[in-house]
Structure formats: C-alpha cells, structure tokens
Amino acid sequence: MTVLSPGAGGAAPSRWWEVPDTEDVTVAELASDPQLRAVAAGRIQLARSGRVRSSPSASRGTGVAIVQRAFLDLGLSLSRYGSDGDYGTETERAARAFQRSAGLHPDGIVGALTLAALTRAVAARGPRRPPAPTANPIAGHWRRTLRLGLSGNTVAPLVDGPATFAAMRRVIGSARTGQHFVYLLGWWCDPWIHLDGPGTSLLDLFGRAGGSGVQVRGLLWASSALAYPNHARLATTAVDAINRLPNCHFQVDDPGIGAFAKSHHQKMLVVRGERGLVAMVGGVDVNADRVHAIPPPSGSFRSDRPADLGWEGGSGGSGSGGPAGAGSPLHDVHATLTGPTALPLQRAFIRRWWARSGDRTIDRTAPLRGGWHDALPAPTGRQFVRIGETFEGTLEPPGGRPRASRVVAAQDIWLRSILGAHHSIYWEEQYLTHPCAAEAINDVLPRLDHVIILIPPSEITDFPGRWEARQDFLRRAGAGPHGSKLRVYTPVSALAGCVRTRGRHLYVHSKTAVIDDAVTIIGSANCNHRGWETDSEIVVAAVDEQDSSMSTARRLRMQLWSEHLGVPAAAVRDAAAAKGLWDVAPGRRVCRYAPAGGSDPWSDAPKTWLADPEDSRPGDPCRTLLTGARTRATAGGV
C-alpha cells in the first residue's frame, strides 16, 4: 500500500503497531513492502532512533515489523515487545545476533546487505509452521483486505448517547488507585452534564478518581472564538474547572494551522483501571444533546455550570446538530474495546499529547503513566481489529527530537472496507461528501445486492454547500446501470409528508458502517475531506474471527435497522430480504433522500472551502487503492 511507504528523505510510516505477527514472514513480504524496497535500494536504513546520522534512516514502520517477525521466525529473541514495528534496543540486539550468524558486521543496523541476508535466510528456512487456521473463513478475507491489525479483542458497539454515557461512567469508575489513569480526547466536552444520573458528571468522576491518586489527562480542541464563540468558551471554562481537581490536567489544543482549516475531532477515552486497559471511541461527544433535546431539562447537569455558557455551538447543539439543536438528541454510535487493540488507542492519545500546543511543564512534573512501549494487553475475545487515525502534527516526545507525523489510516480503513465488500453495505454518515468514497461505491456496486446509507436531512445539516456536495456524491456513486442498488434515506419526525425539521434522533451524527454483515466500522471520521485528510480522527474496524451466524456486525445492523424501521430485530436478520422494509415498514421513521429537494444559499459559496478543506496528497489511499481496484476489475478480478 503506497500510503505506508517512506516519503522523501526516508520519513517513517506512522502505523507501526498494526502489523500482525501471527503468520510466518515470506520472501514476498520482504520484497514487496514499500519501506523494505527502499532499504533494498539503499535509500534508507532501519535503525534505532538517533543511531544513524549520516544517511536517511527509519526507526518505525511496516518494514520494521516485518523484519522483527523474520527475526522471531529465525529463533531470535524479541521477548518484551515482539513485532511492534518500533526499532528499539531489543530489535538492535536481534539484528546484531543475526548479522553475526550471517558473517556480517554486527552494527545492529538493517541496510541492503543485512536485508538481502535476511531474505536468503527466510527462503532457506521454508515454512516454520503451517498457517494458523482461521475459524471463520470470512474473517480471513477481511484480515487480508484490512491488511493490518491485531487479534484477540472484544468490541462492544453502543447505540446512542444513554448507552455510551453509562459505559463511560463505568469505565472511568474502574480507575481507583495511584497506578491507574484516565486519558480523554474531545472535540466538544461539557463536564457538567450528568452521564448516568446525579453525581456522574465528568467533574464528579474525575474528582473522585483524582482524589484516589488516578492520573487524569485530556485535550480539547481549541476552536476559533470568532467562528464558534460558545464552543471556544466552553472548552476553556471546562479545562479550568477540571484542572482545579486533584491529579487532573487538561489543555485546549490548538491545531496550529488555524481553527478554521483544521479541528481535533477525536472522541476517545482510554482508561487503565481494575479491568485493565479499556478504550472507547466513536462519534459521541460528552454533551447534553446526546441524551436530551436542547436546551436540556433542569437536573440533567450540575448546578454550578456557568450560566453564560449556553447550550449551542457555532452551528447548533454541540456544533454538530442542526440549527438551534434541531434533531436532538442526536443519533450516534460508539464502542468499548478491550484486548491488545487498546494499546494502539493509548498510543493515539500519546501521539496527540506529544503534538499538543501550549505548556509542557506537566511532562516534567508528572509524566504520563501510560507509555508508548507498554506491553500489549492480554487477549479478551475473538475479534480482529484495526485502528486508524487521521493526524498531522509535530511530535515532541519528552527527551526526544521533534519529528513530523502524518497519518491517513482512517481513509485507508474506509476505502479498503468499501472496496472489499461482496454483498452489502449499510452506512450511517453525518456528511457523505467525499468523492473518493463515491467512486469506491460505484466500483463495487455491480457485485453488491444493495448499499443503504442513512444521513441527516440536508434541511438541518450544518455545513455550507451540503445540497450540491451530496448531489455530486450521489451522481458519482450511482452512475451506471446499477445505480438503483444505492438507496439513501434520512430520518423523519413524521412519515406523512416526510417531515425533516425537528424530532428525536433526526440528526444522524454517527460515522459507522456494517459491511457484508461481517465488518463493523465505528469512529469519529466523517466522509468528507476533513475526516479523511485534515482533522484529527480515530476509526476502528472489527471482524469476528469465530464463525457464527450472529456476528457482532450483523447484531449491530439489526439493532440499528430495528430502531429506524420500527420492526423487531429478528425481522431484519437477513439484510437482502429485509431491505424493502426501508420503503414499506408501517412504523419506519425514514424517507428516501431527495437530492434536488433543496438548494444552498448564495452565502454558502465563500464558506465551502473553509468548511471542508481538501488535503489529498500523492500516496494517499484515494490516490492508490482506487486505481488498483479498477485495474483488477478491468482484468476480470475483484
């Protein structure tokens, strides 16, 4: 995948933790990985950070992980970190041992000569063990499609705000001692809102945790006070309130290139507590509009919430819902994760922490308890999970040298998942405007039974140019003879006349998909340029590895369809057989989207770029994977 290749000057890829080590390394892997191709050509070397100064080098990446797996297959020890894709002292020791056995100078650096010797050793060894059997044959397809990830996880989807807030309360409450921590990334965060009854606001939970010695850290987006005055005021006021609590330190985080052009949009919680390492990700912000209509009823928030904060952001609700909170409480999807994948999510927090704006004194006085090189958590289930971020910033680890980092793995996950579909796609999406996603849907539409997409009504959607952008998306996605397979709906508050103005869960804020009833995607990344290229985002893709007629993905789709169609979940078990219910179920709360049902005001024109700035670059998945898919289709493959 081109996006993982080293850039000019040998910059290292950013997703080094996601390469599995469950199968033997092959000669083909050593020859095809972009980073290792650069090593073989003499353009870079693999070495411990800071070890090589005279020539380009990389200390992390998929190539590093493949080399580590090769060392393990040859019997060399990487007992502490395994094939984590990070070239540290343990990997350097293994490289020296291999070089001695191969008669090479044991400098611990993997260059062209060492890589060639390693390739010969792998070829001479042959298969060390047969490939591990996959209980679920569908999982094998999706592991290959997603390409990167970790096994042994448990992903529990959470539909809508009440279920998510209750889970947040439980997860934060599991941190109780001086060895525990709570880390939070937020786009919008109202710590006065009760999550699950009185005494369960973030201020209450953080106060109890910090008072017990738990380390509480967090970052909130520093939005533009000019564009989003209430959003900006809430963030700074929330940080001030949280930082008055013991052992708590939050900061507002300025993206550094102007809050108009970029936002920190991740909604993520990582907790080390009595249940081990637990993470939560998805679309749910901590805000009243996830559980109440705006303004919320009295008693749903702490009495000391400042009266001047109000309840609406720059575009209504939390800045996500419709004008004046139309469509609240918002419909959304979140997830709780345990198992090895919790560590990459911890690292996603650390990446943001190392790249944050503002004061760094706390790093010297009370450094993070959760480390980049913490051991992988023990398996907790039977799900293969890949984590993906959208991120760009300069990492400044304590005691280390600053280095630039750009990650577009969220785009990669979404695109690979769409292109890997063979039967059906069900998608809930807030914006639905990225042309790359439209082209990908059009590529696979001929072989699919259906694509059903649920979006919030354009009448209450909060970004400029929405009517035109969605029309363009649907033209691209539905072009050709198979366009009738693509069906797009919006929630309605009244079926008669398809009323789309106000009503509970009218505003779809989720960014989730169920593909082939096998893959679940949940995250914060919208299908627009911001979500796939510009803003800071986090996405999870999960596949059940155990064969079952009731996969996690199918169960989630059934729950969502049951909610929107007003039918029992059992009635929608078979997606292909039940798809007609979207148009005929008597109790449904959806209508077909009418692309020409409205138009954008003239005043939207100058705001369009600011609302969704494009930052597509050579090597991004949208530049490489679509081309590859079309080449295979032309050759008669899939």
XYZ file of C-alpha atoms in Angstrom:
638
model
C 0.000 0.000 0.000
C 1.657 3.167 -1.186
C 0.467 5.249 1.738
C 2.719 3.252 4.051
C 5.855 3.817 2.052
C 8.648 6.089 3.265
C 8.337 9.585 1.928
C 11.023 11.812 0.570
C 14.038 11.815 2.800
C 13.125 8.480 4.354
C 10.349 9.660 6.672
C 8.975 6.706 8.570
C 5.386 5.472 8.233
C 3.166 6.073 11.207
C 1.148 2.884 11.751
C 3.934 0.676 13.001
C 1.970 -1.112 15.722
C -0.690 -2.573 13.423
C 1.241 -5.326 11.613
C 0.186 -8.802 12.819
C 2.781 -11.365 13.823
C 0.567 -14.431 13.618
C 1.985 -15.898 10.401
C 5.444 -16.671 9.043
C 7.179 -13.949 7.102
C 7.531 -14.776 3.422
C 10.100 -13.726 0.844
C 7.284 -11.945 -0.991
C 6.575 -9.773 2.058
C 10.224 -8.838 2.364
C 10.330 -7.941 -1.322
C 7.022 -6.084 -1.613
C 6.881 -3.859 1.459
C 7.500 -0.253 0.355
C 9.767 0.536 3.282
C 11.887 -2.573 2.684
C 12.066 -1.810 -1.018
C 13.655 1.499 -0.039
C 16.129 -0.384 2.180
C 16.984 -2.825 -0.628
C 17.601 0.114 -2.975
C 19.951 1.736 -0.486
C 17.752 4.795 0.027
C 17.240 4.258 3.768
C 18.390 2.015 6.599
C 16.406 0.637 9.525
C 17.914 1.537 12.866
C 17.205 2.643 16.406
C 16.153 6.294 16.561
C 19.214 8.547 16.642
C 21.581 5.703 15.789
C 22.285 6.794 12.187
C 23.004 10.431 11.458
C 24.972 10.311 8.215
C 22.213 8.905 5.974
C 18.399 8.602 5.900
C 17.020 6.049 8.325
C 13.704 4.850 9.737
C 13.022 3.525 13.215
C 9.385 2.531 12.778
C 7.091 1.256 10.089
C 5.662 -1.837 8.475
C 9.095 -2.807 7.183
C 10.483 -2.754 10.710
C 7.648 -5.024 11.864
C 8.273 -7.485 9.021
C 11.983 -7.625 9.858
C 11.088 -8.240 13.503
C 8.766 -11.087 12.512
C 11.559 -12.560 10.403
C 13.902 -12.414 13.400
C 11.293 -14.220 15.518
C 10.777 -16.862 12.840
C 14.545 -17.463 12.796
C 14.540 -18.036 16.552
C 15.918 -14.681 17.689
C 14.542 -13.176 20.876
C 12.197 -10.187 20.983
C 10.670 -11.268 24.257
C 9.488 -7.923 25.552
C 7.937 -6.067 22.622
C 7.682 -8.629 19.826
C 6.980 -7.310 16.338
C 5.652 -3.917 17.365
C 7.166 -2.090 14.390
C 9.372 0.094 16.587
C 13.132 -0.375 16.148
C 14.401 -0.178 19.734
C 17.338 -1.633 21.616
C 15.754 -5.102 21.676
C 15.497 -5.156 17.889
C 19.019 -3.806 17.585
C 20.300 -6.715 19.704
C 18.433 -9.204 17.499
C 19.889 -7.547 14.377
C 23.421 -7.851 15.781
C 22.863 -11.526 16.584
C 21.581 -12.192 13.086
C 24.454 -10.295 11.481
C 26.991 -12.353 13.442
C 25.324 -15.579 12.313
C 25.385 -14.349 8.699
C 29.024 -13.256 8.823
C 28.183 -9.551 8.545
C 29.500 -6.624 10.547
C 27.304 -6.608 13.684
C 26.364 -2.931 13.803
C 22.682 -3.597 14.557
C 21.547 -1.597 11.505
C 19.451 -3.198 8.775
C 20.707 -1.983 5.435
C 20.687 -3.513 1.973
C 23.267 -6.225 2.803
C 21.565 -7.304 6.025
C 18.148 -7.331 4.338
C 19.491 -9.473 1.493
C 20.974 -11.935 4.004
C 17.705 -11.977 5.933
C 15.775 -12.713 2.736
C 18.082 -15.609 1.938
C 17.672 -16.984 5.460
C 13.884 -16.784 5.235
C 13.929 -18.526 1.839
C 16.226 -21.293 3.126
C 14.133 -21.823 6.257
C 10.863 -22.571 4.476
C 7.593 -22.576 6.405
C 8.261 -22.838 10.123
C 4.694 -23.846 10.850
C 1.521 -24.149 8.814
C -0.595 -21.002 8.705
C -2.786 -20.661 11.747
C -6.264 -21.945 10.925
C -8.966 -19.311 10.701
C -12.176 -20.442 12.337
C -14.226 -18.022 10.276
C -13.382 -18.114 6.531
C -14.948 -14.675 6.057
C -12.529 -13.309 8.656
C -9.629 -14.487 6.521
C -10.860 -12.368 3.612
C -11.238 -9.313 5.799
C -7.878 -9.754 7.520
C -6.284 -9.717 4.076
C -8.424 -6.792 2.969
C -7.733 -4.632 6.024
C -4.101 -5.822 5.908
C -3.108 -4.603 9.354
C -4.499 -5.224 12.819
C -4.423 -7.297 15.989
C -6.361 -10.384 17.088
C -7.877 -11.292 20.437
C -10.074 -8.250 21.067
C -13.591 -7.548 22.256
C -15.505 -4.699 20.615
C -18.895 -3.817 22.101
C -20.895 -1.322 19.991
C -23.009 1.234 21.839
C -26.003 2.831 20.137
C -26.912 6.421 21.087
C -25.950 8.637 23.994
C -27.516 6.971 27.058
C -25.775 3.624 26.469
C -22.483 5.387 25.722
C -22.638 7.675 28.738
C -23.453 4.768 31.062
C -20.455 2.848 29.711
C -18.210 5.907 30.139
C -19.282 6.191 33.754
C -18.443 2.532 34.398
C -15.090 2.658 32.602
C -13.904 5.834 34.325
C -15.119 4.460 37.651
C -12.831 1.431 37.251
C -9.764 3.670 37.788
C -9.222 3.744 41.541
C -5.527 3.703 42.508
C -2.256 5.527 42.060
C -1.272 3.132 39.266
C -4.347 3.906 37.167
C -5.024 6.634 34.628
C -7.825 8.230 32.596
C -6.995 9.832 29.215
C -9.587 11.701 27.141
C -9.581 13.377 23.725
C -12.578 15.565 22.970
C -13.923 17.832 20.255
C -16.758 19.142 22.415
C -16.842 18.345 26.129
C -19.305 19.558 28.746
C -18.056 18.149 32.076
C -21.104 19.412 33.987
C -23.524 17.028 32.208
C -24.654 14.004 34.249
C -23.676 10.889 32.324
C -25.828 8.411 34.207
C -27.737 10.167 36.974
C -26.748 12.760 39.602
C -23.124 12.669 40.695
C -21.868 11.156 37.436
C -20.629 14.197 35.505
C -17.024 14.165 34.348
C -16.257 16.666 37.114
C -17.671 14.238 39.679
C -15.936 11.190 38.207
C -12.597 12.941 37.694
C -12.743 14.426 41.180
C -13.217 11.024 42.791
C -10.583 9.394 40.592
C -8.001 12.147 41.054
C -8.630 12.151 44.791
C -7.672 8.450 44.820
C -4.392 9.123 43.024
C -5.600 8.338 39.493
C -3.818 10.350 36.796
C -6.387 12.242 34.679
C -5.257 13.875 31.431
C -7.119 15.274 28.443
C -7.097 17.509 25.375
C -9.971 19.537 23.965
C -9.983 21.254 20.602
C -9.134 24.968 20.759
C -11.809 26.148 18.327
C -11.897 29.614 16.803
C -13.509 32.109 19.167
C -14.531 34.117 16.111
C -16.293 31.252 14.333
C -17.507 29.267 17.362
C -17.558 31.605 20.366
C -19.596 29.365 22.665
C -17.598 26.275 21.708
C -14.339 28.082 22.498
C -15.703 29.482 25.766
C -16.948 26.056 26.878
C -13.571 24.413 26.184
C -11.533 26.937 28.171
C -14.052 27.015 31.025
C -14.186 23.209 31.149
C -10.392 22.950 31.248
C -10.217 25.457 34.073
C -12.836 23.551 36.084
C -11.187 20.142 35.548
C -7.725 21.466 36.405
C -8.929 22.557 39.836
C -9.379 18.861 40.688
C -6.528 16.802 42.215
C -4.220 14.968 39.778
C -6.154 16.348 36.788
C -4.603 18.210 33.873
C -6.471 19.163 30.694
C -5.406 21.550 27.947
C -7.070 23.195 24.978
C -5.153 22.070 21.918
C -4.695 24.475 19.001
C -4.221 22.598 15.683
C -1.576 25.163 14.763
C -2.768 25.980 11.225
C -5.868 27.932 12.123
C -9.019 26.589 13.697
C -10.921 27.370 10.505
C -8.848 24.890 8.486
C -8.449 22.035 10.953
C -10.019 20.682 14.110
C -9.152 17.997 16.629
C -12.262 15.874 16.207
C -11.414 12.621 18.015
C -13.786 11.374 20.702
C -11.745 8.866 22.649
C -11.354 7.627 26.212
C -8.545 5.333 27.403
C -8.559 4.044 30.987
C -6.243 1.761 32.879
C -8.238 0.569 35.841
C -9.351 -2.539 37.653
C -10.477 -4.076 34.338
C -7.095 -3.498 32.734
C -6.757 -1.227 29.722
C -10.139 -0.226 28.282
C -10.768 2.202 25.430
C -13.842 3.887 23.998
C -14.120 5.500 20.554
C -16.862 6.657 18.238
C -18.979 9.671 17.410
C -20.362 10.588 20.829
C -19.207 13.846 22.417
C -19.888 14.499 26.086
C -22.712 16.944 25.613
C -26.338 17.323 26.584
C -27.590 16.897 23.000
C -26.640 13.207 23.070
C -29.327 12.419 25.652
C -31.705 15.399 25.650
C -33.331 17.908 23.378
C -31.642 21.310 23.575
C -31.931 23.058 25.983
C -31.780 20.101 28.406
C -34.095 19.777 31.391
C -33.074 21.070 34.777
C -31.451 18.400 36.890
C -29.596 16.878 33.930
C -26.460 18.862 34.742
C -24.651 20.185 37.772
C -25.999 23.311 39.382
C -22.585 25.006 39.235
C -22.492 25.010 35.431
C -21.802 28.645 34.422
C -24.966 30.263 33.114
C -23.151 32.223 30.402
C -22.057 29.071 28.540
C -25.382 28.421 26.867
C -26.042 25.161 25.051
C -25.341 25.757 21.389
C -22.168 25.840 19.327
C -21.445 27.650 16.124
C -23.985 25.613 14.193
C -26.412 24.406 16.815
C -26.294 21.895 19.630
C -22.726 20.798 20.155
C -21.780 22.346 16.857
C -22.837 19.062 15.274
C -26.605 19.082 15.307
C -28.988 21.207 13.331
C -29.761 24.890 13.932
C -30.849 25.589 17.496
C -30.424 21.926 18.343
C -32.801 20.625 15.675
C -32.748 16.822 15.546
C -31.550 16.375 19.126
C -30.936 14.170 20.902
C -28.576 13.125 18.133
C -28.410 9.567 16.838
C -24.901 8.155 17.230
C -22.743 5.026 17.604
C -19.774 4.480 19.909
C -17.845 1.389 21.085
C -15.921 -0.044 24.023
C -12.753 -2.020 23.248
C -10.570 -4.345 25.308
C -7.663 -6.579 24.384
C -4.428 -5.894 22.503
C -6.010 -3.141 20.376
C -6.400 -0.944 23.454
C -2.653 -0.251 23.272
C -2.750 1.356 19.787
C -5.561 3.553 21.098
C -3.417 4.509 24.079
C -0.679 5.385 21.587
C -3.146 7.532 19.629
C -3.639 9.585 22.789
C 0.119 9.778 23.358
C 0.633 10.946 19.760
C -1.765 13.829 20.349
C -0.192 14.544 23.729
C 3.278 14.766 22.198
C 1.995 17.065 19.440
C -0.178 19.333 21.587
C 0.114 23.089 21.762
C 0.704 25.010 24.955
C 2.711 24.465 28.114
C 4.706 21.249 28.672
C 5.623 21.678 32.349
C 3.359 18.810 33.411
C 5.509 16.390 31.367
C 8.404 17.066 33.734
C 6.473 17.188 36.994
C 4.006 14.337 36.359
C 4.766 12.436 33.128
C 2.193 10.161 31.549
C 1.796 6.806 33.287
C 0.736 5.137 30.071
C 3.763 4.609 27.844
C 4.303 4.076 24.148
C 6.170 0.833 24.835
C 3.744 -0.628 27.358
C 3.174 -4.344 26.836
C 0.211 -5.409 24.725
C -2.814 -6.222 26.882
C -3.835 -9.861 27.080
C -6.483 -11.135 24.653
C -10.074 -10.730 25.817
C -12.079 -12.037 22.871
C -12.142 -13.282 19.281
C -12.179 -10.150 17.153
C -9.576 -8.926 14.701
C -9.346 -5.140 14.948
C -7.547 -2.460 13.018
C -7.174 1.079 14.360
C -6.766 4.032 12.015
C -6.127 7.716 12.567
C -6.230 10.901 10.596
C -3.498 13.061 12.050
C -0.874 15.613 11.161
C 1.438 17.344 13.583
C 4.918 17.556 15.033
C 5.619 15.002 17.747
C 7.794 16.235 20.575
C 8.309 13.297 22.953
C 9.899 14.180 26.286
C 13.657 13.966 25.849
C 13.350 13.244 22.129
C 13.771 15.190 18.935
C 10.733 16.725 17.219
C 9.535 14.871 14.149
C 6.714 15.444 11.717
C 3.952 12.856 11.522
C 1.077 12.497 9.076
C -1.371 9.598 9.206
C -4.311 8.875 6.862
C -5.111 5.365 8.083
C -8.781 6.240 8.709
C -9.125 6.882 4.977
C -7.322 3.620 4.280
C -9.677 1.612 6.514
C -12.807 3.110 4.991
C -11.619 2.694 1.425
C -10.357 -0.874 1.868
C -13.603 -1.846 3.564
C -15.802 -0.411 0.804
C -13.674 -1.950 -1.939
C -13.648 -5.304 -0.100
C -17.454 -5.567 0.074
C -19.050 -8.506 -1.740
C -22.698 -8.457 -0.626
C -23.936 -5.295 1.061
C -23.033 -2.006 2.715
C -25.066 -0.294 5.420
C -23.682 3.121 6.340
C -24.725 5.837 8.781
C -22.909 9.073 7.989
C -23.209 12.701 9.020
C -21.994 14.382 5.818
C -21.444 11.952 2.874
C -19.487 14.186 0.525
C -16.024 12.746 -0.168
C -15.798 11.990 -3.918
C -13.299 9.185 -3.321
C -15.873 7.235 -1.282
C -18.451 7.791 -4.027
C -16.085 6.400 -6.665
C -15.332 3.378 -4.468
C -19.041 2.602 -4.035
C -19.561 2.889 -7.772
C -16.692 0.449 -8.364
C -18.236 -2.307 -6.211
C -21.923 -1.618 -6.835
C -22.207 -4.136 -9.700
C -21.456 -7.093 -7.429
C -23.448 -5.933 -4.384
C -27.062 -6.634 -3.514
C -27.535 -3.160 -2.059
C -25.951 -0.101 -0.490
C -28.169 1.628 2.083
C -26.993 4.912 3.578
C -28.674 6.931 6.333
C -27.802 10.639 6.581
C -29.287 13.590 8.463
C -31.652 15.765 6.427
C -29.882 18.458 4.431
C -32.528 20.837 5.818
C -30.809 20.700 9.223
C -27.268 19.581 8.333
C -24.651 22.034 9.468
C -22.093 22.527 6.681
C -22.134 25.022 3.820
C -22.746 23.694 0.323
C -24.325 20.475 1.571
C -27.006 20.170 -1.128
C -24.576 20.487 -4.010
C -21.885 18.318 -2.381
C -24.320 15.484 -1.695
C -25.763 15.711 -5.203
C -22.261 15.326 -6.600
C -21.594 12.346 -4.308
C -24.754 10.555 -5.378
C -24.132 11.257 -9.073
C -20.716 9.635 -8.804
C -21.753 6.736 -6.588
C -24.876 5.813 -8.537
C -23.616 6.298 -12.080
C -24.233 3.453 -14.490
C -26.740 0.607 -14.800
C -26.525 -0.483 -11.146
C -27.424 2.877 -9.608
C -30.767 1.602 -8.330
C -28.917 -0.539 -5.796
C -27.853 2.636 -3.993
C -30.530 3.865 -1.591
C -30.102 6.915 0.614
C -32.534 7.796 3.413
C -32.948 10.408 6.127
C -34.789 10.137 9.439
C -38.126 11.955 9.603
C -40.179 13.202 12.508
C -43.430 12.380 10.670
C -43.799 9.823 7.887
C -46.731 11.629 6.291
C -45.105 14.296 4.157
C -41.624 13.160 5.247
C -41.219 15.970 7.809
C -37.494 16.574 8.280
C -37.302 19.625 10.535
C -37.352 18.666 14.215
C -37.536 15.426 16.162
C -35.687 12.917 18.324
C -32.703 11.281 16.567
C -33.481 13.207 13.396
C -29.870 14.314 13.210
C -27.608 11.359 12.328
C -24.215 12.051 13.864
C -22.828 8.503 13.624
C -19.886 7.596 11.404
C -20.369 3.855 11.258
C -20.839 1.098 8.714
C -21.654 -2.593 8.599
C -20.213 -4.293 5.521
C -21.308 -7.783 4.414
C -22.683 -8.242 7.961
C -19.051 -9.077 8.790
C -17.137 -5.827 9.319
C -18.054 -3.098 11.777
C -16.538 0.377 11.367
C -17.039 2.880 14.179
C -15.248 6.169 14.681
C -15.152 9.932 14.583
C -14.143 10.417 10.932
C -16.849 11.810 8.685
C -16.917 11.007 4.982
C -15.521 14.350 3.881
C -12.095 15.887 3.338
C -11.814 16.867 6.999
C -12.485 13.354 8.234
C -10.284 11.592 5.701
C -7.450 14.094 5.279
C -7.390 17.143 7.543
C -8.802 16.843 11.059
C -7.578 14.608 13.874
C -9.761 11.474 13.804
C -9.894 7.889 15.096
C -11.571 4.851 13.487
C -11.974 1.186 14.479
C -12.672 -1.703 12.097
C -13.584 -5.041 13.705
C -14.211 -8.562 12.350
C -15.304 -11.618 14.324
C -12.720 -14.382 13.948
C -15.012 -17.080 15.293
C -17.542 -18.471 12.833
C -21.063 -17.532 13.891
C -24.362 -16.837 12.183
C -24.814 -13.860 14.520
C -21.690 -11.731 14.117
C -21.122 -8.515 16.034
C -21.570 -6.625 12.766
C -24.907 -8.273 11.982
C -26.157 -7.750 15.521
C -25.336 -4.023 15.305
C -27.033 -3.659 11.903
C -30.138 -5.429 13.200
C -30.283 -3.114 16.209
C -29.956 -0.027 14.017
C -32.485 -1.190 11.422
C -34.919 -2.116 14.179
C -34.666 1.410 15.599
C -35.122 3.163 12.256
C -37.774 0.865 10.770
C -39.864 0.209 13.861
C -39.744 -3.578 13.475
C -38.378 -6.361 15.708
C -34.689 -7.048 15.204
C -35.488 -10.608 14.131
C -37.387 -9.224 11.127
C -34.202 -7.750 9.631
C -31.777 -10.599 10.259
C -31.343 -11.178 6.510
C -30.293 -7.810 5.083
C -31.047 -8.696 1.463
C -34.527 -9.978 2.277
C -35.336 -7.079 4.607
C -34.039 -4.146 2.557
C -37.507 -3.466 1.149
C -38.748 -2.582 4.640
C -36.934 0.747 4.325
C -39.708 1.807 1.954
C -42.775 -0.071 3.286
C -42.455 -0.794 7.045
C -45.511 0.894 8.650
C -43.567 2.043 11.699
C -40.496 3.315 9.877
C -39.049 6.722 10.712
C -37.204 7.226 7.434
C -37.887 8.556 3.945
C -35.855 8.478 0.750
C -33.447 11.362 0.475
C -34.401 13.861 -2.230
C -31.135 15.217 -3.696
C -32.981 18.002 -5.515
C -35.231 18.796 -2.556
C -33.388 21.992 -1.710
C -30.525 24.264 -2.665
C -27.665 26.015 -0.956
C -27.972 29.725 -0.193
C -25.680 32.016 -2.165
C -23.921 32.948 1.072
C -22.553 29.382 1.351
C -20.199 29.810 -1.611
C -17.334 31.619 0.167
C -17.591 29.260 3.164
C -17.344 25.959 1.296
C -13.551 25.616 1.321
C -13.305 26.612 4.968
C -15.998 24.118 5.875
C -14.209 21.186 4.224
C -10.610 21.941 3.169
C -9.048 19.333 0.884
C -5.561 17.973 1.574
C -5.159 14.962 -0.712
C -1.533 14.044 -1.403
C 0.345 11.598 -3.622
C 0.455 8.186 -1.974
C -2.798 8.652 -0.055
C -5.160 5.653 -0.331
C -7.587 7.602 -2.521
C -4.738 8.081 -4.996
C -3.599 4.443 -4.959
C -6.273 1.971 -3.892
C -8.954 3.144 -6.312
C -6.530 2.829 -9.210
C -5.565 -0.671 -8.104
C -9.202 -1.740 -7.741
C -10.056 -0.536 -11.230
C -7.036 -2.282 -12.706
C -8.141 -5.582 -11.126
C -11.725 -5.080 -12.296
C -10.550 -4.468 -15.857
C -8.573 -7.699 -15.694
C -11.698 -9.571 -14.586
C -10.930 -9.846 -10.863
C -12.473 -8.294 -7.805
